[in-house]
Amino acid sequence: MKTEYEKCLAGEPFIGSNDPKIVDMILRTRRLLAQFNSTDYADTERKQALLHEMFGSMGKGVHVDIDFHCECGKHIFIGDKVIINMNCTFVDNNRIDIGSNVLIASNVQIYTATHSTRVNERMVQDWSEGGEICRTYALPVKIEDGVWIGGGAIILPGVTIGKNSVIGAGSVVTRSIPANCVAVGNPCRVIKQIDNEP
């Protein structure tokens, strides 16, 4: 029988508060985030150490601005030369993979967690005081190499942004976007191809 954490990573409905591993991971990450977001802005060494402790992996030349928020931390994997600008939120109940040479503007939100549209599946029917009120499921998100995500964009669960693509500011990305294109809007859709040949 799968644990709630195993269900979470498998994209199956789970109840997070029923699994000590999930509860402990979130608590640990909240504490690290509190330290990271309150660290003196000039103390690059301390901030980098906290990020390495929090994330699943992180390459060279990564800059994460404050305030930054995430859920589990350990499900975030970042390549080299990546900028994550201020006030970004990554809900990483499942994996968030970010490639190299990626720019993520301010106020970008990346969600792996979602809920059923059917209320009887979404809400816990045998709920008791102090227990979880809803069921969640989570799908991985992948941001490939060379992507630029504009300010205020929202990336929804299960989405892949293809290599070198640009997501316009304020877009809501509900489906995967192919490589080498500009995509904008709500819902986000491709408006042009990009010639990325040298």
GROMACS .gro file of C-alpha atoms in nm:
model
  198
    1MET     CA    1   0.000   0.000   0.000
    2LYS     CA    2   0.139   0.342  -0.101
    3THR     CA    3   0.211   0.613   0.152
    4GLU     CA    4   0.053   0.954   0.099
    5TYR     CA    5   0.396   1.080  -0.010
    6GLU     CA    6   0.428   0.804  -0.272
    7LYS     CA    7   0.078   0.890  -0.398
    8CYS     CA    8   0.182   1.256  -0.418
    9LEU     CA    9   0.482   1.183  -0.642
   10ALA     CA   10   0.277   0.938  -0.852
   11GLY     CA   11   0.019   1.207  -0.938
   12GLU     CA   12  -0.253   1.033  -0.735
   13PRO     CA   13  -0.488   1.198  -0.484
   14PHE     CA   14  -0.322   1.232  -0.144
   15ILE     CA   15  -0.387   1.384   0.197
   16GLY     CA   16  -0.067   1.557   0.301
   17SER     CA   17  -0.136   1.589   0.673
   18ASN     CA   18  -0.168   1.209   0.695
   19ASP     CA   19   0.200   1.155   0.610
   20PRO     CA   20   0.471   1.260   0.859
   21LYS     CA   21   0.727   1.281   0.576
   22ILE     CA   22   0.522   1.548   0.396
   23VAL     CA   23   0.446   1.737   0.717
   24ASP     CA   24   0.813   1.735   0.824
   25MET     CA   25   0.934   1.841   0.477
   26ILE     CA   26   0.696   2.138   0.464
   27LEU     CA   27   0.782   2.247   0.819
   28ARG     CA   28   1.156   2.224   0.746
   29THR     CA   29   1.113   2.426   0.425
   30ARG     CA   30   0.905   2.695   0.597
   31ARG     CA   31   1.185   2.741   0.850
   32LEU     CA   32   1.451   2.761   0.579
   33LEU     CA   33   1.239   3.010   0.382
   34ALA     CA   34   1.199   3.231   0.689
   35GLN     CA   35   1.578   3.239   0.722
   36PHE     CA   36   1.636   3.293   0.349
   37ASN     CA   37   1.385   3.578   0.314
   38SER     CA   38   1.523   3.755   0.624
   39THR     CA   39   1.894   3.712   0.544
   40ASP     CA   40   2.078   4.036   0.471
   41TYR     CA   41   2.055   4.094   0.097
   42ALA     CA   42   2.432   4.133   0.065
   43ASP     CA   43   2.503   3.800   0.240
   44THR     CA   44   2.522   3.597  -0.081
   45GLU     CA   45   2.713   3.311   0.079
   46ARG     CA   46   2.447   3.249   0.345
   47LYS     CA   47   2.161   3.275   0.094
   48GLN     CA   48   2.330   3.027  -0.141
   49ALA     CA   49   2.387   2.783   0.146
   50LEU     CA   50   2.019   2.799   0.244
   51LEU     CA   51   1.908   2.740  -0.115
   52HIS     CA   52   2.139   2.438  -0.150
   53GLU     CA   53   1.992   2.300   0.172
   54MET     CA   54   1.635   2.365   0.060
   55PHE     CA   55   1.634   2.255  -0.307
   56GLY     CA   56   1.670   1.907  -0.456
   57SER     CA   57   1.965   2.038  -0.659
   58MET     CA   58   2.095   2.371  -0.782
   59GLY     CA   59   2.364   2.447  -1.040
   60LYS     CA   60   2.613   2.733  -1.070
   61GLY     CA   61   2.521   3.097  -1.123
   62VAL     CA   62   2.170   3.071  -0.974
   63HIS     CA   63   2.012   3.384  -0.824
   64VAL     CA   64   1.685   3.364  -0.629
   65ASP     CA   65   1.547   3.698  -0.513
   66ILE     CA   66   1.332   3.762  -0.207
   67ASP     CA   67   1.057   3.706  -0.117
   68PHE     CA   68   1.059   3.349  -0.244
   69HIS     CA   69   0.803   3.086  -0.141
   70CYS     CA   70   0.773   2.713  -0.201
   71GLU     CA   71   0.605   2.410  -0.047
   72CYS     CA   72   0.850   2.121  -0.016
   73GLY     CA   73   1.175   2.265  -0.153
   74LYS     CA   74   1.338   1.927  -0.218
   75HIS     CA   75   1.123   1.880  -0.530
   76ILE     CA   76   1.284   2.180  -0.703
   77PHE     CA   77   1.577   2.104  -0.937
   78ILE     CA   78   1.760   2.396  -1.103
   79GLY     CA   79   2.034   2.400  -1.369
   80ASP     CA   80   2.307   2.660  -1.426
   81LYS     CA   81   2.271   3.035  -1.485
   82VAL     CA   82   1.912   3.083  -1.367
   83ILE     CA   83   1.747   3.399  -1.235
   84ILE     CA   84   1.430   3.372  -1.025
   85ASN     CA   85   1.319   3.728  -0.959
   86MET     CA   86   1.130   3.870  -0.659
   87ASN     CA   87   0.802   3.739  -0.515
   88CYS     CA   88   0.792   3.405  -0.696
   89THR     CA   89   0.591   3.110  -0.560
   90PHE     CA   90   0.663   2.747  -0.652
   91VAL     CA   91   0.410   2.496  -0.517
   92ASP     CA   92   0.633   2.191  -0.553
   93ASN     CA   93   0.428   1.900  -0.419
   94ASN     CA   94   0.565   1.720  -0.726
   95ARG     CA   95   0.888   1.792  -0.919
   96ILE     CA   96   0.967   2.128  -1.070
   97ASP     CA   97   1.262   2.092  -1.310
   98ILE     CA   98   1.420   2.414  -1.433
   99GLY     CA   99   1.692   2.388  -1.697
  100SER     CA  100   1.993   2.613  -1.755
  101ASN     CA  101   1.997   2.969  -1.894
  102VAL     CA  102   1.644   3.033  -1.766
  103LEU     CA  103   1.497   3.372  -1.670
  104ILE     CA  104   1.192   3.377  -1.442
  105ALA     CA  105   1.055   3.728  -1.387
  106SER     CA  106   0.889   3.871  -1.076
  107ASN     CA  107   0.563   3.732  -0.937
  108VAL     CA  108   0.573   3.409  -1.140
  109GLN     CA  109   0.374   3.124  -0.991
  110ILE     CA  110   0.443   2.758  -1.069
  111TYR     CA  111   0.190   2.506  -0.942
  112THR     CA  112   0.223   2.129  -0.936
  113ALA     CA  113  -0.071   2.083  -0.697
  114THR     CA  114  -0.435   2.080  -0.801
  115HIS     CA  115  -0.770   1.926  -0.704
  116SER     CA  116  -1.049   1.733  -0.871
  117THR     CA  117  -1.326   1.942  -1.026
  118ARG     CA  118  -1.575   1.700  -0.864
  119VAL     CA  119  -1.657   1.826  -0.515
  120ASN     CA  120  -1.707   1.474  -0.373
  121GLU     CA  121  -1.355   1.381  -0.485
  122ARG     CA  122  -1.205   1.715  -0.384
  123MET     CA  123  -1.341   1.738  -0.028
  124VAL     CA  124  -1.280   1.479   0.244
  125GLN     CA  125  -1.620   1.326   0.322
  126ASP     CA  126  -1.533   1.170   0.661
  127TRP     CA  127  -1.369   1.489   0.785
  128SER     CA  128  -1.312   1.547   1.154
  129GLU     CA  129  -1.191   1.857   1.340
  130GLY     CA  130  -0.816   1.905   1.297
  131GLY     CA  131  -0.799   1.683   0.988
  132GLU     CA  132  -0.732   1.770   0.623
  133ILE     CA  133  -1.041   1.908   0.450
  134CYS     CA  134  -0.946   1.827   0.090
  135ARG     CA  135  -0.760   1.583  -0.134
  136THR     CA  136  -0.484   1.709  -0.360
  137TYR     CA  137  -0.299   1.560  -0.653
  138ALA     CA  138   0.021   1.691  -0.808
  139LEU     CA  139   0.175   1.675  -1.156
  140PRO     CA  140   0.534   1.769  -1.242
  141VAL     CA  141   0.630   2.089  -1.424
  142LYS     CA  142   0.934   2.119  -1.651
  143ILE     CA  143   1.097   2.442  -1.771
  144GLU     CA  144   1.354   2.351  -2.037
  145ASP     CA  145   1.686   2.525  -2.115
  146GLY     CA  146   1.683   2.882  -2.243
  147VAL     CA  147   1.326   2.967  -2.140
  148TRP     CA  148   1.219   3.318  -2.038
  149ILE     CA  149   0.899   3.346  -1.833
  150GLY     CA  150   0.753   3.698  -1.814
  151GLY     CA  151   0.631   3.871  -1.500
  152GLY     CA  152   0.316   3.747  -1.332
  153ALA     CA  153   0.285   3.434  -1.547
  154ILE     CA  154   0.115   3.130  -1.393
  155ILE     CA  155   0.232   2.780  -1.489
  156LEU     CA  156  -0.022   2.507  -1.409
  157PRO     CA  157   0.035   2.140  -1.315
  158GLY     CA  158   0.169   1.898  -1.576
  159VAL     CA  159   0.301   2.170  -1.809
  160THR     CA  160   0.633   2.162  -1.996
  161ILE     CA  161   0.775   2.482  -2.145
  162GLY     CA  162   0.991   2.384  -2.444
  163LYS     CA  163   1.353   2.486  -2.496
  164ASN     CA  164   1.421   2.856  -2.570
  165SER     CA  165   1.054   2.957  -2.559
  166VAL     CA  166   0.925   3.285  -2.417
  167ILE     CA  167   0.608   3.312  -2.207
  168GLY     CA  168   0.449   3.657  -2.212
  169ALA     CA  169   0.387   3.853  -1.893
  170GLY     CA  170   0.059   3.770  -1.722
  171SER     CA  171   0.002   3.450  -1.920
  172VAL     CA  172  -0.176   3.150  -1.769
  173VAL     CA  173  -0.011   2.838  -1.908
  174THR     CA  174  -0.265   2.557  -1.898
  175ARG     CA  175  -0.098   2.329  -2.158
  176SER     CA  176   0.256   2.246  -2.261
  177ILE     CA  177   0.429   2.493  -2.495
  178PRO     CA  178   0.667   2.369  -2.770
  179ALA     CA  179   1.028   2.477  -2.811
  180ASN     CA  180   1.141   2.797  -2.987
  181CYS     CA  181   0.824   3.004  -2.976
  182VAL     CA  182   0.658   3.301  -2.809
  183ALA     CA  183   0.335   3.218  -2.627
  184VAL     CA  184   0.103   3.464  -2.451
  185GLY     CA  185  -0.242   3.503  -2.306
  186ASN     CA  186  -0.503   3.332  -2.093
  187PRO     CA  187  -0.508   3.054  -2.182
  188CYS     CA  188  -0.151   3.083  -2.312
  189ARG     CA  189  -0.111   3.007  -2.685
  190VAL     CA  190   0.170   3.027  -2.937
  191ILE     CA  191   0.175   3.351  -3.140
  192LYS     CA  192   0.507   3.313  -3.326
  193GLN     CA  193   0.806   3.089  -3.383
  194ILE     CA  194   1.160   3.200  -3.292
  195ASP     CA  195   1.465   3.134  -3.507
  196ASN     CA  196   1.728   3.040  -3.247
  197GLU     CA  197   1.990   2.923  -3.494
  198PRO     CA  198   2.332   3.088  -3.430
   0.00000   0.00000   0.00000
